[in-house]
mmCIF file of C-alpha atoms in Angstrom:
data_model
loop_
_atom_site.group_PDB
_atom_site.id
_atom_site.type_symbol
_atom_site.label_atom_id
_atom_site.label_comp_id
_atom_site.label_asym_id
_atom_site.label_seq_id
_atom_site.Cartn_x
_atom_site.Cartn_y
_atom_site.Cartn_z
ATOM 1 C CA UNK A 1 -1.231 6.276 -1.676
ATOM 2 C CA UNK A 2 0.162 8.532 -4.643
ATOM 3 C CA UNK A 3 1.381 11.137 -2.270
ATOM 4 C CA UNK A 4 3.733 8.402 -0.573
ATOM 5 C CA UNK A 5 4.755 7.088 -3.375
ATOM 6 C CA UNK A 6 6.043 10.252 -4.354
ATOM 7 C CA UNK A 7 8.104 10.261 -1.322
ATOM 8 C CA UNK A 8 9.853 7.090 -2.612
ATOM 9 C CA UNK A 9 12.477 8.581 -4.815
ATOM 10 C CA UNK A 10 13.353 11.500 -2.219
ATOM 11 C CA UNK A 11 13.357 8.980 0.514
ATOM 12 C CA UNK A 12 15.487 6.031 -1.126
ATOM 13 C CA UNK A 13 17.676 8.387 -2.348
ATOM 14 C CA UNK A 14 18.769 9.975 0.791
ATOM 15 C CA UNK A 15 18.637 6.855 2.132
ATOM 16 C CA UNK A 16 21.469 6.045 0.002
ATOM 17 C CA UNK A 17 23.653 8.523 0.119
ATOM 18 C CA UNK A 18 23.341 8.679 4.404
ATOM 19 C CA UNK A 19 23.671 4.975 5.219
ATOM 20 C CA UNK A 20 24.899 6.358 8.613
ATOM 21 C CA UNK A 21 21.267 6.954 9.429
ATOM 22 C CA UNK A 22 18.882 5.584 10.608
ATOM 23 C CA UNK A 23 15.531 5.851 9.017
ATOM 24 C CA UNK A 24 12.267 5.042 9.948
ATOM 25 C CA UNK A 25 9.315 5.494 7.935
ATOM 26 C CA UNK A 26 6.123 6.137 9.106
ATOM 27 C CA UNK A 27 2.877 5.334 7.229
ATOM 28 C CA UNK A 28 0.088 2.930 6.114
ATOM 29 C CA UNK A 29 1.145 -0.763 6.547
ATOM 30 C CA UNK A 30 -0.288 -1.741 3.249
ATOM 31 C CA UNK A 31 2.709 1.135 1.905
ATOM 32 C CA UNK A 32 5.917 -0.285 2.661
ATOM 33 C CA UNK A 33 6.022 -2.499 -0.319
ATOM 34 C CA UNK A 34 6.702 0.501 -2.715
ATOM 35 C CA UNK A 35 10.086 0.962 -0.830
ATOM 36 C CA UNK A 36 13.335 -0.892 -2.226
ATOM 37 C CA UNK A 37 14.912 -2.535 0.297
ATOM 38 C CA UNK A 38 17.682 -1.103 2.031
ATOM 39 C CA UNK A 39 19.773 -1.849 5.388
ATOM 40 C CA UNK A 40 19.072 1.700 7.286
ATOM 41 C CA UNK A 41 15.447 1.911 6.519
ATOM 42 C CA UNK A 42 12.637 0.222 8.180
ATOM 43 C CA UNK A 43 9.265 0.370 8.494
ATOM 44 C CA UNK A 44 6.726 1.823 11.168
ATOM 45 C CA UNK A 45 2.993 0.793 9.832
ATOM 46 C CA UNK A 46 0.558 2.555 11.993
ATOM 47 C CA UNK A 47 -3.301 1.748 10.778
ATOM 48 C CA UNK A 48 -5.096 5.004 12.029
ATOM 49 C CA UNK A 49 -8.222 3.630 11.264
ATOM 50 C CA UNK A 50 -8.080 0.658 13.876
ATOM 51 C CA UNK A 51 -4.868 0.847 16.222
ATOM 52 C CA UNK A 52 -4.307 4.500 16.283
ATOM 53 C CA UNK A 53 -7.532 5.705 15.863
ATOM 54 C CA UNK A 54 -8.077 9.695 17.389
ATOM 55 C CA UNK A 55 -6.289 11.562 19.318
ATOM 56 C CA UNK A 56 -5.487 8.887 21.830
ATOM 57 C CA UNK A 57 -4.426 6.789 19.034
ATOM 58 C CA UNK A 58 -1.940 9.211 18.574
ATOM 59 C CA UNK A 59 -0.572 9.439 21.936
ATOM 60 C CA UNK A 60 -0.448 5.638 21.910
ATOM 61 C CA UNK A 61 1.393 6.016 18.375
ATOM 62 C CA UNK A 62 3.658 8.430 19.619
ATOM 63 C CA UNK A 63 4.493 6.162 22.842
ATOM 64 C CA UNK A 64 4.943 2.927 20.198
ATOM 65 C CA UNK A 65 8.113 4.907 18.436
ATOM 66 C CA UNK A 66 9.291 6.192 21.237
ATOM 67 C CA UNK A 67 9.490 2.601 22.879
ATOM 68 C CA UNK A 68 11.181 1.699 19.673
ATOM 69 C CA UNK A 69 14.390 3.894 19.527
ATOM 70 C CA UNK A 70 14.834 7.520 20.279
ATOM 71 C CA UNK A 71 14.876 9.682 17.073
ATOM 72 C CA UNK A 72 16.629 12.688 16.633
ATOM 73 C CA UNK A 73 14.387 14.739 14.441
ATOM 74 C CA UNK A 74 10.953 14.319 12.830
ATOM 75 C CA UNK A 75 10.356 15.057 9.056
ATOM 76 C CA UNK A 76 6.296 15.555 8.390
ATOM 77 C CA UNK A 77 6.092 15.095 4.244
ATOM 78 C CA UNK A 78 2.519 15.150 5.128
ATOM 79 C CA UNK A 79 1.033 17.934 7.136
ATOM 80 C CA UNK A 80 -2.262 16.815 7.957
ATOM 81 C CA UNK A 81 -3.900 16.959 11.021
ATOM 82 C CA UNK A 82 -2.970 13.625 12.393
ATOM 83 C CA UNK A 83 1.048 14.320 11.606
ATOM 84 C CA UNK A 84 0.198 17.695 12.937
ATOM 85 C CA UNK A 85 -0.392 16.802 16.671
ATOM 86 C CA UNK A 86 2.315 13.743 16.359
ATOM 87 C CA UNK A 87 4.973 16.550 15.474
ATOM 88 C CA UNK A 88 3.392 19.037 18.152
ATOM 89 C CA UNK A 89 3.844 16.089 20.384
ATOM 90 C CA UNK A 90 7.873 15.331 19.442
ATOM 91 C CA UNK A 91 8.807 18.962 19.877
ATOM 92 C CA UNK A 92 7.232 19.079 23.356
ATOM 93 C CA UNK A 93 9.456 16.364 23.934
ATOM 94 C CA UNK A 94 12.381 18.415 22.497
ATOM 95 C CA UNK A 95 12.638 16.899 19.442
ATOM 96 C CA UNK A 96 13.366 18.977 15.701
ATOM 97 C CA UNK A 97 11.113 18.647 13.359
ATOM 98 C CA UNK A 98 10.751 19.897 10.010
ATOM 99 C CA UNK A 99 7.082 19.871 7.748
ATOM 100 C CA UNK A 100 6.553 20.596 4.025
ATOM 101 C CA UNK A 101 5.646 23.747 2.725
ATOM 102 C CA UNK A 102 2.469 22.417 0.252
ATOM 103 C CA UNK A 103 2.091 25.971 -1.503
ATOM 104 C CA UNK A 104 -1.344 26.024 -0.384
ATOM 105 C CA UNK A 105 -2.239 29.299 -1.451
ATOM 106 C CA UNK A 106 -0.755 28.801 -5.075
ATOM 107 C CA UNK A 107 -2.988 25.966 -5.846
ATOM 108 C CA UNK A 108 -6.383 27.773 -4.166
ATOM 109 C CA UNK A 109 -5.140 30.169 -7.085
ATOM 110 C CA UNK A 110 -4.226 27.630 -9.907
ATOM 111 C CA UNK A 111 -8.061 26.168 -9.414
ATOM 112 C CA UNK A 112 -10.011 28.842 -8.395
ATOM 113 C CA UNK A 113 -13.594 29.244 -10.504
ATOM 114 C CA UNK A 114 -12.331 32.559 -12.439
ATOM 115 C CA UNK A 115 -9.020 34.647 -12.944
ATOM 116 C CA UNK A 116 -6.946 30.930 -12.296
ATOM 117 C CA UNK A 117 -3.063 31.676 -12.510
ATOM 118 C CA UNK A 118 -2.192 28.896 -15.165
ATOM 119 C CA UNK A 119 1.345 28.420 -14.523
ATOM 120 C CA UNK A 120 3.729 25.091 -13.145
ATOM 121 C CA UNK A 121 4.044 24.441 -9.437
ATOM 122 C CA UNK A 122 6.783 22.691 -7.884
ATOM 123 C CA UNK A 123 6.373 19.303 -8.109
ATOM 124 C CA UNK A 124 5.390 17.226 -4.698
ATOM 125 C CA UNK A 125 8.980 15.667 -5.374
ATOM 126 C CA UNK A 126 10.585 18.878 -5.132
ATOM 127 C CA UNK A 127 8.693 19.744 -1.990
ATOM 128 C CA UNK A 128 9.806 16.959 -0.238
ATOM 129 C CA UNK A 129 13.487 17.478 -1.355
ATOM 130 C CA UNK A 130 12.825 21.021 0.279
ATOM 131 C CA UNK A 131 11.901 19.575 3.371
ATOM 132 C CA UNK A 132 15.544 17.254 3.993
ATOM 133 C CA UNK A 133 17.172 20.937 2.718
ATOM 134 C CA UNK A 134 15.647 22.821 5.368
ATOM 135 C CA UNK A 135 16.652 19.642 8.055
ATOM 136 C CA UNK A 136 20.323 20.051 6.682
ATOM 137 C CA UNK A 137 20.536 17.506 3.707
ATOM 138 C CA UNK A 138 20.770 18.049 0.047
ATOM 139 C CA UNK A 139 18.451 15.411 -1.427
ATOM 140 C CA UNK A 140 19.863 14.612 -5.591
ATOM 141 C CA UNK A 141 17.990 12.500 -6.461
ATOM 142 C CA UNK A 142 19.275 8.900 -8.066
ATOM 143 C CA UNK A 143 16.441 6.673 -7.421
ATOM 144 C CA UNK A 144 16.663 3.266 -9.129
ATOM 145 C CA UNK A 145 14.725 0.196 -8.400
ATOM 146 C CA UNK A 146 16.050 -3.400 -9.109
ATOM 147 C CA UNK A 147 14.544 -5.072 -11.601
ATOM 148 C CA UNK A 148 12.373 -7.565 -10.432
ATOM 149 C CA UNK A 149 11.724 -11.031 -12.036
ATOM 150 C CA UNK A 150 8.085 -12.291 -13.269
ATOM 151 C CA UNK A 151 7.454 -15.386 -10.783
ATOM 152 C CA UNK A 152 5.296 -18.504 -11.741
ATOM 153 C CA UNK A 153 2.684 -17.236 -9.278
ATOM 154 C CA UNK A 154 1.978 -14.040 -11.623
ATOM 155 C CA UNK A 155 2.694 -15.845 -14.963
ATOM 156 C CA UNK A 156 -0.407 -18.141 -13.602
ATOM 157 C CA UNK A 157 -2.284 -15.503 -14.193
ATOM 158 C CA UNK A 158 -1.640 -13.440 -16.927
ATOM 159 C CA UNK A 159 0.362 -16.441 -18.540
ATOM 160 C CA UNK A 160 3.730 -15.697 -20.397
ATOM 161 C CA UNK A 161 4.544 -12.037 -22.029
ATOM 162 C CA UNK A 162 4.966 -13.312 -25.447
ATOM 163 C CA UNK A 163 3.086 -9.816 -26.666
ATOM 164 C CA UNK A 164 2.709 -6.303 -25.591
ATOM 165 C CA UNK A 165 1.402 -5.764 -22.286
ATOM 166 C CA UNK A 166 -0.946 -3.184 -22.009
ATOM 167 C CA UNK A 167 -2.284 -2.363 -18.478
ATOM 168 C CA UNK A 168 -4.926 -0.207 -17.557
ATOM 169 C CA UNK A 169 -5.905 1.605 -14.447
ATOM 170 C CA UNK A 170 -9.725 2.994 -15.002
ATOM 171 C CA UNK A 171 -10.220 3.948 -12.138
ATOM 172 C CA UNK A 172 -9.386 7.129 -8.893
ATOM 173 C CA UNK A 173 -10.614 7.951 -5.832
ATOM 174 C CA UNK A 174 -12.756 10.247 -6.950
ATOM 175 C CA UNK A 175 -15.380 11.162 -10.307
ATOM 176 C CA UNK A 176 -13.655 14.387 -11.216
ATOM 177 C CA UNK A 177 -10.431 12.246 -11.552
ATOM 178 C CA UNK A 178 -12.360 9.254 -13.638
ATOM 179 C CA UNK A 179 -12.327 9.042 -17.470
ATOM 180 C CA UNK A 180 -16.015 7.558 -18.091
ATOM 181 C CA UNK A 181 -16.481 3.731 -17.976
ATOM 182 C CA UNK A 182 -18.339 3.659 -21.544
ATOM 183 C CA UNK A 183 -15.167 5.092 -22.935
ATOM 184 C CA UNK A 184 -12.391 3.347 -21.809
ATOM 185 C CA UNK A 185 -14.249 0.361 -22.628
ATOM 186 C CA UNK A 186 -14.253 1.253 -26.702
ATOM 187 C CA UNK A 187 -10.585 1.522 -25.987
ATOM 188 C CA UNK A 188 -9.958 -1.465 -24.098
ATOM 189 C CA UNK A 189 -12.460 -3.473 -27.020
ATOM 190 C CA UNK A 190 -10.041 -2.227 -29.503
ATOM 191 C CA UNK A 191 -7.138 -3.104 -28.270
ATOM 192 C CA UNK A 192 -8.206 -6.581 -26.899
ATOM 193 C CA UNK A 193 -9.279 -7.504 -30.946
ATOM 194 C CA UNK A 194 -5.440 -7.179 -31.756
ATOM 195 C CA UNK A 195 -3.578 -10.371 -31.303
ATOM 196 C CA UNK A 196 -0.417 -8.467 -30.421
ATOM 197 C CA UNK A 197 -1.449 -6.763 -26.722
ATOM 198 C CA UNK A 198 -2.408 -8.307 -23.792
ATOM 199 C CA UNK A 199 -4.444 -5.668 -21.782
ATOM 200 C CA UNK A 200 -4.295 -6.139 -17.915
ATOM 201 C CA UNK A 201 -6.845 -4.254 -15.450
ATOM 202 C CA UNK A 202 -5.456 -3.124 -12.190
ATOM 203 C CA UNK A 203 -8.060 -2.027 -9.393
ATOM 204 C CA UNK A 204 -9.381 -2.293 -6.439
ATOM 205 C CA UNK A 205 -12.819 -2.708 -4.264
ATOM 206 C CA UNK A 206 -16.307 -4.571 -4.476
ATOM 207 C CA UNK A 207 -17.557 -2.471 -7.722
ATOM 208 C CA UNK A 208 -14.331 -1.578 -9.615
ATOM 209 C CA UNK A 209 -13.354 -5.842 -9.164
ATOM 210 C CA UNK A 210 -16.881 -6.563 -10.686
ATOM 211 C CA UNK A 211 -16.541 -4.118 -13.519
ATOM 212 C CA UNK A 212 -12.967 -5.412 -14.500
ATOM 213 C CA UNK A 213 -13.887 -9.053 -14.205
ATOM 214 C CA UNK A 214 -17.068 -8.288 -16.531
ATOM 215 C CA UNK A 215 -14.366 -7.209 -18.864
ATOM 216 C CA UNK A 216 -12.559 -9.436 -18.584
ATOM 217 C CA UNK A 217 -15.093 -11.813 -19.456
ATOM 218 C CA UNK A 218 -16.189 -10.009 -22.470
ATOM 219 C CA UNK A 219 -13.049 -9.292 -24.441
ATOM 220 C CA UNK A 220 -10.316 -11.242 -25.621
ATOM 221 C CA UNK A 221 -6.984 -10.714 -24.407
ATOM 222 C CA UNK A 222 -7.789 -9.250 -21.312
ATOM 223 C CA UNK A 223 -6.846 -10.237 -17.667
ATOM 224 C CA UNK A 224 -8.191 -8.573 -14.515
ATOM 225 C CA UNK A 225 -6.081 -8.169 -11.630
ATOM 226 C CA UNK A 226 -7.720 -7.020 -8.921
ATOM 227 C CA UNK A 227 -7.851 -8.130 -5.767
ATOM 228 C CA UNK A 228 -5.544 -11.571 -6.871
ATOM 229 C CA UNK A 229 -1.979 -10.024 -5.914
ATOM 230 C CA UNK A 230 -0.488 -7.716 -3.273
ATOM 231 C CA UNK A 231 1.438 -4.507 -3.950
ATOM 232 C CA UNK A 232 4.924 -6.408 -4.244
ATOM 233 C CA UNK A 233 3.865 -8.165 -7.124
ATOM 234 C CA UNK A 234 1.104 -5.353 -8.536
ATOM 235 C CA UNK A 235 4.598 -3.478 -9.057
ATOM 236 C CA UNK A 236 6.575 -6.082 -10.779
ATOM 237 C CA UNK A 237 3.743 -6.535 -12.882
ATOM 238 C CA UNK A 238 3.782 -2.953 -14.213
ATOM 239 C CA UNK A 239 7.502 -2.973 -14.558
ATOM 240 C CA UNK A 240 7.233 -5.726 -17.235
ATOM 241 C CA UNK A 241 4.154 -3.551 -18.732
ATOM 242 C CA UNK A 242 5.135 -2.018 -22.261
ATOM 243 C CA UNK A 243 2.079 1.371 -21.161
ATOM 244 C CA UNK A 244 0.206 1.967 -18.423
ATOM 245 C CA UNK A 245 -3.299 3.703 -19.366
ATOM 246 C CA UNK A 246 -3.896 5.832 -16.018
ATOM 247 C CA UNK A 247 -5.708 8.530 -14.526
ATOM 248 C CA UNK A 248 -3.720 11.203 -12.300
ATOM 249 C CA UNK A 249 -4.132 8.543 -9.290
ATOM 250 C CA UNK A 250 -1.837 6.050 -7.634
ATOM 251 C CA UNK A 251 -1.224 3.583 -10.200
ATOM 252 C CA UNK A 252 0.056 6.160 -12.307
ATOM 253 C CA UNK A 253 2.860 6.971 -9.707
ATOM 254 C CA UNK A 254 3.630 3.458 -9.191
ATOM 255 C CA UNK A 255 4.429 2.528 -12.692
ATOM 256 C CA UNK A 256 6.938 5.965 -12.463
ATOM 257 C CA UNK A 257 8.686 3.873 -9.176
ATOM 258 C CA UNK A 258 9.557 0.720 -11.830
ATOM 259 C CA UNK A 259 10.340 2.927 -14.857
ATOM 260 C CA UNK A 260 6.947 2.340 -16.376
ATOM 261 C CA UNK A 261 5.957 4.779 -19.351
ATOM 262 C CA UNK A 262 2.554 6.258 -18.586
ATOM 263 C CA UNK A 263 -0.103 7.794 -20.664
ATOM 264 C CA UNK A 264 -2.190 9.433 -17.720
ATOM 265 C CA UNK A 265 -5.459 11.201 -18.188
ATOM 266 C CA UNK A 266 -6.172 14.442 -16.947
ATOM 267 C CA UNK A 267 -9.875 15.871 -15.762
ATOM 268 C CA UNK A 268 -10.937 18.022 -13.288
ATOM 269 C CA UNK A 269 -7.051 18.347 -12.184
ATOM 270 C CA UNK A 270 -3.870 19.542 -13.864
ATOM 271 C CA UNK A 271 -0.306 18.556 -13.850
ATOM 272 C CA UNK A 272 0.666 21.368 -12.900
ATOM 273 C CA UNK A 273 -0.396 21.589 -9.268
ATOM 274 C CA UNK A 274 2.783 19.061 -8.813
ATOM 275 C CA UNK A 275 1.561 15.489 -8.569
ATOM 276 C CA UNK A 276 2.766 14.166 -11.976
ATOM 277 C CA UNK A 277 4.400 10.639 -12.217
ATOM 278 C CA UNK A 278 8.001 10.855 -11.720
ATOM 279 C CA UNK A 279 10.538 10.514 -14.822
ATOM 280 C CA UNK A 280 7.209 10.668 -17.093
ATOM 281 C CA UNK A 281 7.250 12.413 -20.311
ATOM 282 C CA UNK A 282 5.169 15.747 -20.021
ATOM 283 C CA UNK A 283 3.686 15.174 -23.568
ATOM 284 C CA UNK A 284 2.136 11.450 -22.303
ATOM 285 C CA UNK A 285 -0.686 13.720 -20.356
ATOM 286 C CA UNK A 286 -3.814 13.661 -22.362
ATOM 287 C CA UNK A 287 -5.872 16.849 -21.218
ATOM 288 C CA UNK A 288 -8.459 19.555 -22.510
ATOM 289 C CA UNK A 289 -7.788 22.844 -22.948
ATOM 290 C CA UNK A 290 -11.093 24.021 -20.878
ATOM 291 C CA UNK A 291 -11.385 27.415 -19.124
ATOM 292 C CA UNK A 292 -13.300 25.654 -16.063
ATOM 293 C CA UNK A 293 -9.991 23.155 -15.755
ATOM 294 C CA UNK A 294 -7.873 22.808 -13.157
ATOM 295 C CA UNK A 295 -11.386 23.237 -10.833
ATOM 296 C CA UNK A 296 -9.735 21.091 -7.964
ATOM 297 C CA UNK A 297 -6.557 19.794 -6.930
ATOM 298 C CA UNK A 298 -7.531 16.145 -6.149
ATOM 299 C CA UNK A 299 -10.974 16.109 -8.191
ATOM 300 C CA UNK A 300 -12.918 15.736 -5.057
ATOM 301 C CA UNK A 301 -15.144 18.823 -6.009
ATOM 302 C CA UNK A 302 -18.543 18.935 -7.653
ATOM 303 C CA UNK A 303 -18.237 20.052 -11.825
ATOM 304 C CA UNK A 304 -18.683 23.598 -11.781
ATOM 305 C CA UNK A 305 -20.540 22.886 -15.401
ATOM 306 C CA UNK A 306 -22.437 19.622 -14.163
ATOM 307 C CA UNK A 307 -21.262 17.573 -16.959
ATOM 308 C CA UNK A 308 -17.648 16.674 -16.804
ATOM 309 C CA UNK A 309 -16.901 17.767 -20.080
ATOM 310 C CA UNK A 310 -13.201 18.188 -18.940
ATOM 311 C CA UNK A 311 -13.095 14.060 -19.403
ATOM 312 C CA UNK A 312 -16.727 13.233 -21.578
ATOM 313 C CA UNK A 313 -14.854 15.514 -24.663
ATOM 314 C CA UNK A 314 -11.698 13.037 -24.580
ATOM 315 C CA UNK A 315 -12.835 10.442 -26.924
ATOM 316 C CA UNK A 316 -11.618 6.893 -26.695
ATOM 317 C CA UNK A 317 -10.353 7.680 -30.882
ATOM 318 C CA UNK A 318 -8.263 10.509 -29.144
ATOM 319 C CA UNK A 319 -6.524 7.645 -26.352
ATOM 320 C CA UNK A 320 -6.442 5.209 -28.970
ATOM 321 C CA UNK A 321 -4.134 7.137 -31.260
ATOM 322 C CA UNK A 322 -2.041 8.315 -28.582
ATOM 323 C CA UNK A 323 -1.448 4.268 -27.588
ATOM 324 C CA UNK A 324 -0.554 3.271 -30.829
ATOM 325 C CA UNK A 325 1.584 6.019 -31.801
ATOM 326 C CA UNK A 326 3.291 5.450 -28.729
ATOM 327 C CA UNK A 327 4.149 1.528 -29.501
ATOM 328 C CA UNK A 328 5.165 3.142 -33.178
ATOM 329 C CA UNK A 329 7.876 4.487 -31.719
ATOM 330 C CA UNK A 330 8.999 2.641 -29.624
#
C-alpha cells in the first residue's frame, strides 16, 4: 500500500502535464482512492488474491486489459513476480515496456549484518520518475491534492475539530517496523489528559481494531477509527490532522498525499533505503543511532540482537517532546 502511494505524486503529475494520454492504472481495487481525480486516468483493480489468482489469473488479467483498449507501452513501478510475467506477456505481444531499477544490490549493502554502507538512496519517488525518463517523459513533479471538506458522516464520529487533532498510526505490517504497544500507550495517555488534542487511532484488522477500541475506551479524548470509514474519507481525515504519529508504513505516506506533517518512527529500517513520506521534513524521523540498524529494508527480518532495542530504547518521554515541540512551533 505505501509503495503505491508513492507512485501517486509521479503518476498525477504526469498525468497532468500529458492530458493527451491515456492512462490506466493497474493495482489493488481497495488503491484507487489515493488517486485525485483526473479526466485521462482510470482505474484497472485486479484482486490477485481471488480473480487473478496464479499464473492463469494472469493470463486472464492480461486478456481483461487487452479487451479493454489497446495500450501502447507498459510501465512496471513494481517488479515483482506477478508484474514480471504480465510484462513478459505484453512484449510477446509487441508491446514496450519499461520496469524500475529498485537498486537492489545497494540496499542488500545498506542492511547487511556488518561493514553496512550508511549512505542515502534514491528515494522510491525518484525511481519511479526514472522509469517515465527511460519511456521518454520527464516527470517534475507538481503534485497537489484538493482540499477536501470534513462531511457530517466523519464529524459523527470524531465530532467537530474545535482542538488539535492528533492521529496516530501504531501499527505496520510487520514487528521490526512496530514501536511497542506499552509505549505508545504512555504517549497516547498523555496526550489524551490535555483538553487541547483530540487523538484519533487509525488501523486496521481483528487485533489492531480491538486494541484501539480498548483505548479508546480507556482515555479521554480519544477516537478509534478503524474499520468505520473507507480510504476516501481515512484521507480527508488526516488532511484536517494537525500530526500524524506513524511508523515507516502506509499511513505515514498517506498523510504526505494530503500535506499532512508526520513524525514517523524508525526501527529495524532506515530512511535512507528511499521509502520516506513525500514533502516530509527529514528531522520529523525519530531513530537510534544503533550499529545493528538498518538490519532490513521492510522490517520483515528476525532482530539480529533478539530484543528490538532499535524501537524498546525510544522512550515514549523521547516522542512526547518531539510532539509538543512540534505544536510549539507551529
Amino acid at each position: 500500500m505505501g509503495d503505491v502511494a508513492m507512485t501517486v505524486p509521479v503518476v498525477s503529475s504526469f498525468a497532468s502535464q500529458h492530458p493527451d494520454i491515456q492512462i490506466t492504472v493497474l493495482t489493488n481495487p481497495r488503491f484507487g482512492g489515493m488517486f485525485p481525480s483526473l479526466p485521462n486516468v482510470e482505474f484497472f483493480g485486479a484482486d490477485t488474491k481471488k480473480d487473478y489468482k496464479g499464473f492463469l489469473g494472469i493470463i486472464k488479467l492480461f486478456k481483461a486489459l487487452n479487451a479493454h483498449k489497446r495500450y501502447d507501452m507498459v510501465i512496471d513501478l513494481h517488479d515483482v513476480l506477478r508484474s514480471k510475467v504480465l510484462r513478459k506477456i505484453f512484449r510477446l505481444k509487441g508491446t514496450p515496456c519499461f520496469v524500475i531499477e529498485k537498486g537492489r544490490a545497494e540496499k542488500k549493502a545498506l542492511t547487511k549484518a556488518e561493514g553496512k554502507v550508511m549512505k542515502q538512496l534514491k528515494s522510491s519517488i525518484e525511481r519511479y520518475r526514472d522509469v517515465f525518463k527511460a519511456a521518454g517523459f520527464e516527470v517534475p513533479l507538481n503534485f497537489e491534492r484538493q482540499a477536501s471538506l470534513l462531511s457530517e458522516e466523519i464529524l459523527s464520529v470524531t465530532g467537530n475539530k474545535e482542538t488539535k487533532w492528533l492521529s496516530i498510526a501504531p501499527f505496520a505490517q510487520h514487528k521490526g517496523k512496530i514501536y511497542p504497544t506499552e509505549q505508545m500507550e504512555k504517549v497516547l495517555e498523555h496526550f489524551s489528559q490535555k483538553q487541547n488534542y483530540k487523538i484519533l487511532l487509525f488501523g486496521g484488522g481483528k487485533q489492531e481494531k480491538e486494541i484501539l477500541e480498548g483505548w479508546e475506551a480507556r482515555f479521554n479524548n480519544v477516537v478509534s477509527l478503524a474499520g468505520k470509514f473507507p480510504l476516501e474519507k481515512e484521507l480527508t481525515i488526516l488532511e484536517h490532522s494537525d500530526l500524524l504519529i506513524s511508523m515507516d508504513s502506509s499511513n505515514m505516506h498517506l498523510a504526505s498525499l494530503v500535506g499532512t506533517r508526520v513524525l514517523s518512527i524508525w526501527g529495524a529500517t532506515h530512511p535512507f533505503a528511499g521509502f520516506y513520506g513525500y514533502g516530509q521534513k527529514t528531522e520529523d524521523a525519530i531513530q537510534l543511532d544503533l550499529a545493528c540498524r538498518p538490519c532490513s529494508i521492510y522490517g520483515n527480518k528476525p532482530c539480529l540482537r533478539n530484543d528490538y532495542a532499535c524501537m524498546t530504547q525510544i522512550t515514549p518521554e523521547m516522542v512526547i517532546d518531539r510532539v509538543e515541540k512540534i505544536f510549539e512551533n507551529s
